[in-house]
Amino acid sequence: MNTAPRPRVWQGVLACAVTAVLITAAMLWWRPRVEARGEYLAFGTRVSVQLRAPNREAADRALAAIGPLLIHDHRAWHPWEPSDLTRLNAALAEGRPHRVGRDIAGLIRAAAIGDARSDGLFNPAAGRLIAAWGFHTSQYPVRTAAPTEQQVAALRAAMPRMREIQVDAQGIVTSRRREVQLDFNGLAEGYAAAQMRQLLRAEGVDDALLYVGGFVLAMGRDGHRPWTAGVRGPGGVLGAIDLRDGEALSSSGDYQRRRAGTRQDGGHIVDTRSGRPGQASAAASVIAIDPVLADMAATALMVAGPTGFDATVRRMHLNCALLVSHEGEVLITPALRDRLRLHDGTAAGVLRLRPGADAGGCDATGGRPPIPIELPSASARRP
């Protein structure tokens, strides 16, 4: 006797199985998430974390872990107040080796990558030049006297590069160039945001939007929508963009931190080629899947200016970038233009399309892996 189920029975079994899968998927998709927000101060700017966690305990643990991390980073990386970094700079000025924590060792390695990929437009070894222009301060506008032409010429002639600094596996930093003075302000926001992402993931948080000053990093989604951020220019927000999981938006400009009594040549980003504050650019923005690269690239584009935009985009493998000149012209890559929703009052006629580096979208990397991120030791992060 044939006892095999009839075809309709099999169809019923299959339908029940498919229904069960769909119900399970729907439950996972619509599962309740706890919304939470944290506000902090670090690097002289506001840090904001907006997240969606699986439960209140995970949200509380995640936000509680971020505070000590930012306190450590602010104190350890400060370029002029007493810090681990100023102690390192003092040792290098005396020609002595110096051991640093793994986070500062990671920053040095990341900065060397940024220097090499930008062909020196991004150069964190030039802290002496930055200090000479009065930008080692929290008080803006800067009112100290500008360096003389002779002082600028001497600093330019002795300009160190990141490739002249070595850090070994034990965190021992050495350099033959006593002129080295490290200043990590050009990558601190992106590096700290990447560290924060690691902490959030360790607590089971996959959906968050991280603001560190002019830097934004997206994780997951805002519920059933993407996270949204504004792309800034010297006159305000140029437009809005939906950020996908893992994308970082870095914005830089000369319209906030400036020297007093100057116009185009008073911004805080110094061009190490001329030895003077940059005059070519008013604002720059970069979207990339590598947060540290995005931060360094925005600074490099500010220094490159409109004439160097295309070459810098190619060298740094940027697909989503824009630059605003002091005349109001906006150079923008096609991949970013396709996603940018211009605000009312932003004239489309001032946009000038420039080619990106690679085929694809903002997540194109040119085949290069993301820059590694190091967290400080757990003991260093204790309150």
mmCIF file of C-alpha atoms in Angstrom:
data_model
loop_
_atom_site.group_PDB
_atom_site.id
_atom_site.type_symbol
_atom_site.label_atom_id
_atom_site.label_comp_id
_atom_site.label_asym_id
_atom_site.label_seq_id
_atom_site.Cartn_x
_atom_site.Cartn_y
_atom_site.Cartn_z
ATOM 1 C CA MET A 1 0.000 0.000 0.000
ATOM 2 C CA ASN A 2 1.337 3.412 -0.993
ATOM 3 C CA THR A 3 1.448 5.651 2.118
ATOM 4 C CA ALA A 4 3.397 8.599 0.578
ATOM 5 C CA PRO A 5 1.695 11.950 1.205
ATOM 6 C CA ARG A 6 -0.298 13.365 -1.627
ATOM 7 C CA PRO A 7 1.092 16.397 -3.505
ATOM 8 C CA ARG A 8 -1.408 18.705 -1.817
ATOM 9 C CA VAL A 9 -0.181 17.547 1.583
ATOM 10 C CA TRP A 10 3.410 18.391 0.625
ATOM 11 C CA GLN A 11 2.254 21.758 -0.635
ATOM 12 C CA GLY A 12 0.591 22.383 2.699
ATOM 13 C CA VAL A 13 3.732 21.423 4.625
ATOM 14 C CA LEU A 14 5.828 23.709 2.415
ATOM 15 C CA ALA A 15 3.371 26.581 2.831
ATOM 16 C CA CYS A 16 3.485 26.199 6.627
ATOM 17 C CA ALA A 17 7.302 26.178 6.582
ATOM 18 C CA VAL A 18 7.443 29.314 4.413
ATOM 19 C CA THR A 19 4.907 31.031 6.670
ATOM 20 C CA ALA A 20 6.966 30.174 9.755
ATOM 21 C CA VAL A 21 10.097 31.616 8.153
ATOM 22 C CA LEU A 22 8.267 34.819 7.190
ATOM 23 C CA ILE A 23 6.821 35.201 10.677
ATOM 24 C CA THR A 24 10.264 34.713 12.249
ATOM 25 C CA ALA A 25 11.815 37.248 9.867
ATOM 26 C CA ALA A 26 9.044 39.737 10.612
ATOM 27 C CA MET A 27 9.523 39.309 14.346
ATOM 28 C CA LEU A 28 13.254 39.972 13.988
ATOM 29 C CA TRP A 29 12.613 42.978 11.744
ATOM 30 C CA TRP A 30 9.955 44.505 13.981
ATOM 31 C CA ARG A 31 11.518 43.563 17.297
ATOM 32 C CA PRO A 32 11.403 46.504 19.717
ATOM 33 C CA ARG A 33 14.592 48.511 20.063
ATOM 34 C CA VAL A 34 15.546 50.832 22.896
ATOM 35 C CA GLU A 35 16.452 54.339 21.767
ATOM 36 C CA ALA A 36 19.083 56.230 23.748
ATOM 37 C CA ARG A 37 21.303 59.268 23.395
ATOM 38 C CA GLY A 38 24.561 60.381 24.982
ATOM 39 C CA GLU A 39 26.245 63.795 24.970
ATOM 40 C CA TYR A 40 29.919 64.364 25.762
ATOM 41 C CA LEU A 41 32.651 66.989 25.365
ATOM 42 C CA ALA A 42 36.030 66.086 23.877
ATOM 43 C CA PHE A 43 38.639 67.686 21.623
ATOM 44 C CA GLY A 44 37.061 71.071 22.259
ATOM 45 C CA THR A 45 33.830 70.030 20.562
ATOM 46 C CA ARG A 46 30.501 68.296 21.182
ATOM 47 C CA VAL A 47 30.238 64.533 20.826
ATOM 48 C CA SER A 48 26.777 63.036 20.352
ATOM 49 C CA VAL A 49 25.723 59.381 20.205
ATOM 50 C CA GLN A 50 22.239 58.396 19.067
ATOM 51 C CA LEU A 51 21.639 54.647 19.201
ATOM 52 C CA ARG A 52 19.106 51.853 19.072
ATOM 53 C CA ALA A 53 19.993 48.946 21.362
ATOM 54 C CA PRO A 54 18.431 45.505 21.894
ATOM 55 C CA ASN A 55 17.612 46.436 25.506
ATOM 56 C CA ARG A 56 18.080 49.184 28.096
ATOM 57 C CA GLU A 57 20.994 47.419 29.784
ATOM 58 C CA ALA A 58 22.981 47.245 26.535
ATOM 59 C CA ALA A 59 22.261 50.905 25.827
ATOM 60 C CA ASP A 60 23.365 51.974 29.293
ATOM 61 C CA ARG A 61 26.553 49.889 29.136
ATOM 62 C CA ALA A 62 27.446 51.265 25.717
ATOM 63 C CA LEU A 63 26.953 54.908 26.687
ATOM 64 C CA ALA A 64 28.793 54.367 29.973
ATOM 65 C CA ALA A 65 31.810 52.911 28.114
ATOM 66 C CA ILE A 66 32.100 55.849 25.718
ATOM 67 C CA GLY A 67 32.592 58.536 28.383
ATOM 68 C CA PRO A 68 35.859 57.140 29.849
ATOM 69 C CA LEU A 69 37.166 56.457 26.336
ATOM 70 C CA LEU A 70 36.688 60.075 25.273
ATOM 71 C CA ILE A 71 38.193 61.370 28.511
ATOM 72 C CA HIS A 72 41.255 59.210 27.886
ATOM 73 C CA ASP A 73 41.549 60.281 24.229
ATOM 74 C CA HIS A 74 41.209 63.971 25.056
ATOM 75 C CA ARG A 75 43.857 63.809 27.772
ATOM 76 C CA ALA A 76 46.259 61.482 25.946
ATOM 77 C CA TRP A 77 46.151 63.082 22.481
ATOM 78 C CA HIS A 78 46.089 66.769 23.424
ATOM 79 C CA PRO A 79 48.692 68.563 21.271
ATOM 80 C CA TRP A 80 49.583 71.403 23.671
ATOM 81 C CA GLU A 81 48.246 70.750 27.165
ATOM 82 C CA PRO A 82 50.253 68.173 29.209
ATOM 83 C CA SER A 83 49.440 64.772 27.713
ATOM 84 C CA ASP A 84 50.940 61.523 26.501
ATOM 85 C CA LEU A 85 51.407 63.245 23.143
ATOM 86 C CA THR A 86 53.255 66.294 24.518
ATOM 87 C CA ARG A 87 55.549 63.980 26.460
ATOM 88 C CA LEU A 88 56.250 62.067 23.250
ATOM 89 C CA ASN A 89 56.962 65.296 21.374
ATOM 90 C CA ALA A 90 59.354 66.438 24.108
ATOM 91 C CA ALA A 91 61.267 63.158 23.866
ATOM 92 C CA LEU A 92 61.509 63.358 20.065
ATOM 93 C CA ALA A 93 62.768 66.952 20.299
ATOM 94 C CA GLU A 94 65.589 65.664 22.495
ATOM 95 C CA GLY A 95 66.326 62.726 20.213
ATOM 96 C CA ARG A 96 65.153 60.142 22.766
ATOM 97 C CA PRO A 97 63.027 57.038 22.113
ATOM 98 C CA HIS A 98 59.706 57.014 23.934
ATOM 99 C CA ARG A 99 57.135 54.294 24.622
ATOM 100 C CA VAL A 100 53.487 55.124 23.921
ATOM 101 C CA GLY A 101 50.166 53.387 24.442
ATOM 102 C CA ARG A 102 48.701 51.293 21.681
ATOM 103 C CA ASP A 103 46.164 53.963 20.716
ATOM 104 C CA ILE A 104 48.869 56.587 20.062
ATOM 105 C CA ALA A 105 50.941 53.982 18.218
ATOM 106 C CA GLY A 106 47.863 53.334 16.070
ATOM 107 C CA LEU A 107 47.415 57.052 15.445
ATOM 108 C CA ILE A 108 51.025 57.360 14.291
ATOM 109 C CA ARG A 109 50.615 54.466 11.860
ATOM 110 C CA ALA A 110 47.329 55.897 10.559
ATOM 111 C CA ALA A 111 48.854 59.365 10.148
ATOM 112 C CA ALA A 112 51.743 57.889 8.152
ATOM 113 C CA ILE A 113 49.223 56.302 5.770
ATOM 114 C CA GLY A 114 47.416 59.624 5.361
ATOM 115 C CA ASP A 115 50.671 61.478 4.702
ATOM 116 C CA ALA A 116 51.753 58.947 2.073
ATOM 117 C CA ARG A 117 48.388 58.730 0.289
ATOM 118 C CA SER A 118 47.995 62.516 0.162
ATOM 119 C CA ASP A 119 51.605 63.128 -0.914
ATOM 120 C CA GLY A 120 52.188 65.258 2.169
ATOM 121 C CA LEU A 121 49.065 67.431 1.965
ATOM 122 C CA PHE A 122 48.057 65.807 5.252
ATOM 123 C CA ASN A 123 51.112 66.009 7.529
ATOM 124 C CA PRO A 124 50.589 65.615 11.302
ATOM 125 C CA ALA A 125 54.356 65.863 11.901
ATOM 126 C CA ALA A 126 54.134 69.633 11.276
ATOM 127 C CA GLY A 127 52.990 70.610 14.779
ATOM 128 C CA ARG A 128 55.685 73.290 15.121
ATOM 129 C CA LEU A 129 54.335 75.142 12.108
ATOM 130 C CA ILE A 130 50.743 74.862 13.379
ATOM 131 C CA ALA A 131 51.801 76.192 16.781
ATOM 132 C CA ALA A 132 53.742 79.066 15.180
ATOM 133 C CA TRP A 133 50.509 80.354 13.618
ATOM 134 C CA GLY A 134 48.789 80.311 17.031
ATOM 135 C CA PHE A 135 46.488 77.347 16.409
ATOM 136 C CA HIS A 136 47.505 75.463 19.539
ATOM 137 C CA THR A 137 44.716 77.173 21.426
ATOM 138 C CA SER A 138 41.069 76.806 22.354
ATOM 139 C CA GLN A 139 40.407 80.539 22.026
ATOM 140 C CA TYR A 140 39.215 81.744 18.617
ATOM 141 C CA PRO A 141 39.731 83.951 16.746
ATOM 142 C CA VAL A 142 43.512 83.768 17.269
ATOM 143 C CA ARG A 143 44.990 87.172 18.112
ATOM 144 C CA THR A 144 48.652 86.301 18.650
ATOM 145 C CA ALA A 145 51.255 87.733 16.296
ATOM 146 C CA ALA A 146 51.858 85.816 13.084
ATOM 147 C CA PRO A 147 55.311 84.322 12.522
ATOM 148 C CA THR A 148 57.753 86.389 10.488
ATOM 149 C CA GLU A 149 58.654 85.498 6.918
ATOM 150 C CA GLN A 150 62.058 84.343 8.167
ATOM 151 C CA GLN A 151 60.446 82.058 10.754
ATOM 152 C CA VAL A 152 58.082 80.594 8.171
ATOM 153 C CA ALA A 153 60.970 80.001 5.765
ATOM 154 C CA ALA A 154 62.984 78.212 8.473
ATOM 155 C CA LEU A 155 60.034 75.988 9.425
ATOM 156 C CA ARG A 156 59.418 75.110 5.782
ATOM 157 C CA ALA A 157 63.065 74.249 5.214
ATOM 158 C CA ALA A 158 63.096 71.882 8.197
ATOM 159 C CA MET A 159 59.626 70.392 7.551
ATOM 160 C CA PRO A 160 59.474 66.766 8.810
ATOM 161 C CA ARG A 161 57.258 64.051 7.352
ATOM 162 C CA MET A 162 55.519 61.081 8.945
ATOM 163 C CA ARG A 163 57.786 58.622 7.108
ATOM 164 C CA GLU A 164 60.635 59.920 9.317
ATOM 165 C CA ILE A 165 58.962 58.530 12.447
ATOM 166 C CA GLN A 166 59.211 54.874 13.444
ATOM 167 C CA VAL A 167 57.057 52.963 15.926
ATOM 168 C CA ASP A 168 57.809 49.325 16.673
ATOM 169 C CA ALA A 169 55.582 46.489 17.870
ATOM 170 C CA GLN A 170 56.252 47.397 21.530
ATOM 171 C CA GLY A 171 55.151 51.009 21.010
ATOM 172 C CA ILE A 172 58.672 52.506 21.049
ATOM 173 C CA VAL A 173 58.686 55.677 18.932
ATOM 174 C CA THR A 174 61.899 57.070 17.447
ATOM 175 C CA SER A 175 62.926 59.660 14.883
ATOM 176 C CA ARG A 176 66.175 61.161 13.660
ATOM 177 C CA ARG A 177 64.370 64.425 13.019
ATOM 178 C CA ARG A 178 64.175 66.556 16.144
ATOM 179 C CA GLU A 179 61.888 68.956 14.276
ATOM 180 C CA VAL A 180 59.033 66.424 14.530
ATOM 181 C CA GLN A 181 56.092 67.645 16.595
ATOM 182 C CA LEU A 182 53.003 65.490 16.217
ATOM 183 C CA ASP A 183 49.518 67.001 16.087
ATOM 184 C CA PHE A 184 46.651 64.539 15.574
ATOM 185 C CA ASN A 185 43.823 67.085 15.309
ATOM 186 C CA GLY A 186 43.346 66.255 11.627
ATOM 187 C CA LEU A 187 42.371 62.622 12.327
ATOM 188 C CA ALA A 188 41.335 62.591 16.002
ATOM 189 C CA GLU A 189 37.601 62.874 15.322
ATOM 190 C CA GLY A 190 37.530 60.025 12.807
ATOM 191 C CA TYR A 191 39.775 57.808 14.915
ATOM 192 C CA ALA A 192 37.722 58.389 18.069
ATOM 193 C CA ALA A 193 34.481 57.673 16.189
ATOM 194 C CA ALA A 194 35.933 54.372 14.952
ATOM 195 C CA GLN A 195 36.930 53.496 18.526
ATOM 196 C CA MET A 196 33.414 54.293 19.718
ATOM 197 C CA ARG A 197 31.988 52.008 17.042
ATOM 198 C CA GLN A 198 34.111 49.156 18.394
ATOM 199 C CA LEU A 199 32.776 49.717 21.911
ATOM 200 C CA LEU A 200 29.170 49.851 20.711
ATOM 201 C CA ARG A 201 29.514 46.625 18.771
ATOM 202 C CA ALA A 202 31.041 44.920 21.812
ATOM 203 C CA GLU A 203 27.822 45.776 23.693
ATOM 204 C CA GLY A 204 25.593 44.410 20.938
ATOM 205 C CA VAL A 205 24.670 47.806 19.469
ATOM 206 C CA ASP A 206 24.596 47.741 15.657
ATOM 207 C CA ASP A 207 22.468 50.835 14.972
ATOM 208 C CA ALA A 208 23.860 54.259 15.889
ATOM 209 C CA LEU A 209 24.775 57.671 14.564
ATOM 210 C CA LEU A 210 27.965 59.161 16.001
ATOM 211 C CA TYR A 211 28.756 62.882 15.820
ATOM 212 C CA VAL A 212 32.240 64.084 16.784
ATOM 213 C CA GLY A 213 32.390 67.781 15.910
ATOM 214 C CA GLY A 214 32.294 67.943 12.112
ATOM 215 C CA PHE A 215 32.528 64.169 11.744
ATOM 216 C CA VAL A 216 29.631 61.700 11.400
ATOM 217 C CA LEU A 217 29.740 57.881 11.414
ATOM 218 C CA ALA A 218 26.675 55.736 10.677
ATOM 219 C CA MET A 219 26.036 52.239 12.015
ATOM 220 C CA GLY A 220 23.082 50.252 10.723
ATOM 221 C CA ARG A 221 19.836 52.183 10.349
ATOM 222 C CA ASP A 222 17.561 54.609 12.150
ATOM 223 C CA GLY A 223 14.764 52.117 12.664
ATOM 224 C CA HIS A 224 13.413 51.373 9.184
ATOM 225 C CA ARG A 225 15.092 54.420 7.629
ATOM 226 C CA PRO A 226 18.721 55.254 6.931
ATOM 227 C CA TRP A 227 20.489 57.759 9.150
ATOM 228 C CA THR A 228 20.512 61.277 7.687
ATOM 229 C CA ALA A 229 23.206 63.940 8.050
ATOM 230 C CA GLY A 230 23.861 67.391 6.669
ATOM 231 C CA VAL A 231 26.744 68.292 4.351
ATOM 232 C CA ARG A 232 28.110 71.629 5.467
ATOM 233 C CA GLY A 233 29.548 74.599 3.634
ATOM 234 C CA PRO A 234 30.781 78.038 4.726
ATOM 235 C CA GLY A 235 27.271 79.492 4.507
ATOM 236 C CA GLY A 236 25.522 76.662 6.344
ATOM 237 C CA VAL A 237 24.204 73.267 5.270
ATOM 238 C CA LEU A 238 24.484 72.615 1.526
ATOM 239 C CA GLY A 239 22.187 69.613 1.592
ATOM 240 C CA ALA A 240 21.278 66.337 3.251
ATOM 241 C CA ILE A 241 22.406 62.801 2.577
ATOM 242 C CA ASP A 242 21.292 59.379 3.750
ATOM 243 C CA LEU A 243 24.245 57.499 5.207
ATOM 244 C CA ARG A 244 24.493 53.764 4.718
ATOM 245 C CA ASP A 245 25.805 51.292 7.264
ATOM 246 C CA GLY A 246 29.497 51.952 7.906
ATOM 247 C CA GLU A 247 29.734 55.225 5.990
ATOM 248 C CA ALA A 248 31.578 58.175 7.493
ATOM 249 C CA LEU A 249 31.048 61.818 6.573
ATOM 250 C CA SER A 250 33.908 64.180 7.393
ATOM 251 C CA SER A 251 33.547 67.937 6.924
ATOM 252 C CA SER A 252 36.312 70.489 7.259
ATOM 253 C CA GLY A 253 36.371 74.247 6.761
ATOM 254 C CA ASP A 254 38.124 77.507 7.500
ATOM 255 C CA TYR A 255 34.983 79.326 8.617
ATOM 256 C CA GLN A 256 35.072 78.582 12.379
ATOM 257 C CA ARG A 257 38.638 78.386 13.703
ATOM 258 C CA ARG A 258 40.477 81.364 12.293
ATOM 259 C CA ARG A 259 43.007 84.082 12.937
ATOM 260 C CA ALA A 260 41.560 87.512 13.647
ATOM 261 C CA GLY A 261 41.629 90.224 11.018
ATOM 262 C CA THR A 262 42.079 87.983 7.982
ATOM 263 C CA ARG A 263 39.772 86.733 5.286
ATOM 264 C CA GLN A 264 40.897 84.045 2.891
ATOM 265 C CA ASP A 265 44.205 83.287 4.580
ATOM 266 C CA GLY A 266 43.203 82.923 8.211
ATOM 267 C CA GLY A 267 41.818 79.400 8.541
ATOM 268 C CA HIS A 268 43.332 76.922 10.990
ATOM 269 C CA ILE A 269 44.423 74.381 8.348
ATOM 270 C CA VAL A 270 48.020 75.133 7.472
ATOM 271 C CA ASP A 271 49.539 74.292 4.078
ATOM 272 C CA THR A 272 52.972 72.860 4.848
ATOM 273 C CA ARG A 273 54.097 73.595 1.265
ATOM 274 C CA SER A 274 53.742 77.360 1.671
ATOM 275 C CA GLY A 275 54.082 77.409 5.443
ATOM 276 C CA ARG A 276 50.938 79.501 5.717
ATOM 277 C CA PRO A 277 47.242 78.934 6.504
ATOM 278 C CA GLY A 278 45.544 77.624 3.395
ATOM 279 C CA GLN A 279 43.971 80.159 1.040
ATOM 280 C CA ALA A 280 42.482 77.914 -1.614
ATOM 281 C CA SER A 281 39.422 76.338 0.020
ATOM 282 C CA ALA A 282 36.474 77.338 2.174
ATOM 283 C CA ALA A 283 35.092 73.864 2.957
ATOM 284 C CA ALA A 284 35.483 70.210 2.043
ATOM 285 C CA SER A 285 33.516 67.029 2.705
ATOM 286 C CA VAL A 286 34.299 63.362 2.126
ATOM 287 C CA ILE A 287 32.150 60.253 2.501
ATOM 288 C CA ALA A 288 34.026 56.951 2.759
ATOM 289 C CA ILE A 289 33.671 53.520 4.314
ATOM 290 C CA ASP A 290 36.976 54.062 6.186
ATOM 291 C CA PRO A 291 36.349 56.690 8.905
ATOM 292 C CA VAL A 292 39.990 57.617 9.496
ATOM 293 C CA LEU A 293 40.677 57.978 5.786
ATOM 294 C CA ALA A 294 37.602 60.204 5.416
ATOM 295 C CA ASP A 295 38.830 62.501 8.188
ATOM 296 C CA MET A 296 42.345 62.802 6.780
ATOM 297 C CA ALA A 297 41.096 63.227 3.209
ATOM 298 C CA ALA A 298 38.859 66.194 4.081
ATOM 299 C CA THR A 299 41.912 68.018 5.464
ATOM 300 C CA ALA A 300 44.018 67.056 2.441
ATOM 301 C CA LEU A 301 41.364 68.438 0.068
ATOM 302 C CA MET A 302 41.286 71.716 1.999
ATOM 303 C CA VAL A 303 45.023 72.069 1.391
ATOM 304 C CA ALA A 304 44.850 70.867 -2.229
ATOM 305 C CA GLY A 305 42.261 73.448 -3.229
ATOM 306 C CA PRO A 306 40.345 73.489 -6.525
ATOM 307 C CA THR A 307 43.468 73.067 -8.656
ATOM 308 C CA GLY A 308 44.545 69.986 -6.732
ATOM 309 C CA PHE A 309 41.113 68.438 -6.234
ATOM 310 C CA ASP A 310 41.240 65.883 -9.058
ATOM 311 C CA ALA A 311 44.758 64.672 -8.238
ATOM 312 C CA THR A 312 43.976 64.286 -4.531
ATOM 313 C CA VAL A 313 40.743 62.404 -5.237
ATOM 314 C CA ARG A 314 42.694 59.970 -7.425
ATOM 315 C CA ARG A 315 45.618 59.534 -5.019
ATOM 316 C CA MET A 316 43.378 58.918 -2.007
ATOM 317 C CA HIS A 317 40.813 56.790 -3.915
ATOM 318 C CA LEU A 318 37.849 59.026 -3.094
ATOM 319 C CA ASN A 319 34.545 58.545 -4.860
ATOM 320 C CA CYS A 320 32.365 60.841 -2.745
ATOM 321 C CA ALA A 321 34.000 64.216 -2.195
ATOM 322 C CA LEU A 322 33.273 67.904 -2.601
ATOM 323 C CA LEU A 323 35.197 71.136 -2.223
ATOM 324 C CA VAL A 324 33.838 74.677 -1.863
ATOM 325 C CA SER A 325 36.045 77.487 -3.109
ATOM 326 C CA HIS A 326 36.062 80.986 -1.627
ATOM 327 C CA GLU A 327 34.251 82.116 -4.777
ATOM 328 C CA GLY A 328 31.351 79.782 -3.964
ATOM 329 C CA GLU A 329 32.032 77.170 -6.634
ATOM 330 C CA VAL A 330 31.427 73.561 -5.532
ATOM 331 C CA LEU A 331 33.523 70.785 -7.057
ATOM 332 C CA ILE A 332 31.717 67.477 -6.521
ATOM 333 C CA THR A 333 32.139 63.880 -7.659
ATOM 334 C CA PRO A 334 29.225 62.178 -9.473
ATOM 335 C CA ALA A 335 28.677 59.528 -6.779
ATOM 336 C CA LEU A 336 28.153 62.229 -4.147
ATOM 337 C CA ARG A 337 26.067 64.465 -6.416
ATOM 338 C CA ASP A 338 23.673 61.566 -7.080
ATOM 339 C CA ARG A 339 22.967 61.187 -3.361
ATOM 340 C CA LEU A 340 23.052 64.792 -2.146
ATOM 341 C CA ARG A 341 19.663 66.458 -1.654
ATOM 342 C CA LEU A 342 20.392 70.156 -2.060
ATOM 343 C CA HIS A 343 18.736 72.554 0.344
ATOM 344 C CA ASP A 344 16.691 75.472 -0.932
ATOM 345 C CA GLY A 345 19.073 78.316 -1.657
ATOM 346 C CA THR A 346 21.929 76.059 -2.789
ATOM 347 C CA ALA A 347 22.228 76.842 -6.482
ATOM 348 C CA ALA A 348 22.724 73.797 -8.678
ATOM 349 C CA GLY A 349 24.476 76.099 -11.157
ATOM 350 C CA VAL A 350 27.515 76.460 -8.900
ATOM 351 C CA LEU A 351 28.137 72.686 -8.885
ATOM 352 C CA ARG A 352 30.992 71.466 -11.067
ATOM 353 C CA LEU A 353 31.092 67.704 -11.592
ATOM 354 C CA ARG A 354 34.580 66.194 -11.259
ATOM 355 C CA PRO A 355 35.451 62.518 -11.767
ATOM 356 C CA GLY A 356 35.758 60.177 -8.800
ATOM 357 C CA ALA A 357 38.692 57.836 -8.359
ATOM 358 C CA ASP A 358 37.018 54.489 -9.037
ATOM 359 C CA ALA A 359 33.927 52.904 -10.469
ATOM 360 C CA GLY A 360 31.246 52.443 -7.829
ATOM 361 C CA GLY A 361 29.870 54.405 -4.927
ATOM 362 C CA CYS A 362 31.117 55.940 -1.709
ATOM 363 C CA ASP A 363 32.278 52.553 -0.421
ATOM 364 C CA ALA A 364 34.944 52.204 -3.141
ATOM 365 C CA THR A 365 38.398 51.795 -1.599
ATOM 366 C CA GLY A 366 40.647 51.062 -4.545
ATOM 367 C CA GLY A 367 41.231 47.616 -3.054
ATOM 368 C CA ARG A 368 42.904 49.017 0.048
ATOM 369 C CA PRO A 369 41.954 47.624 3.474
ATOM 370 C CA PRO A 370 40.592 49.968 6.153
ATOM 371 C CA ILE A 371 43.096 51.651 8.434
ATOM 372 C CA PRO A 372 43.428 49.605 11.670
ATOM 373 C CA ILE A 373 42.043 51.120 14.880
ATOM 374 C CA GLU A 374 43.522 50.611 18.333
ATOM 375 C CA LEU A 375 41.672 51.049 21.623
ATOM 376 C CA PRO A 376 43.602 52.129 24.714
ATOM 377 C CA SER A 377 44.013 49.423 27.318
ATOM 378 C CA ALA A 378 41.101 48.790 29.668
ATOM 379 C CA SER A 379 43.142 50.130 32.585
ATOM 380 C CA ALA A 380 43.818 53.379 30.721
ATOM 381 C CA ARG A 381 40.056 53.830 30.202
ATOM 382 C CA ARG A 382 39.080 53.497 33.837
ATOM 383 C CA PRO A 383 37.414 56.657 35.152
#
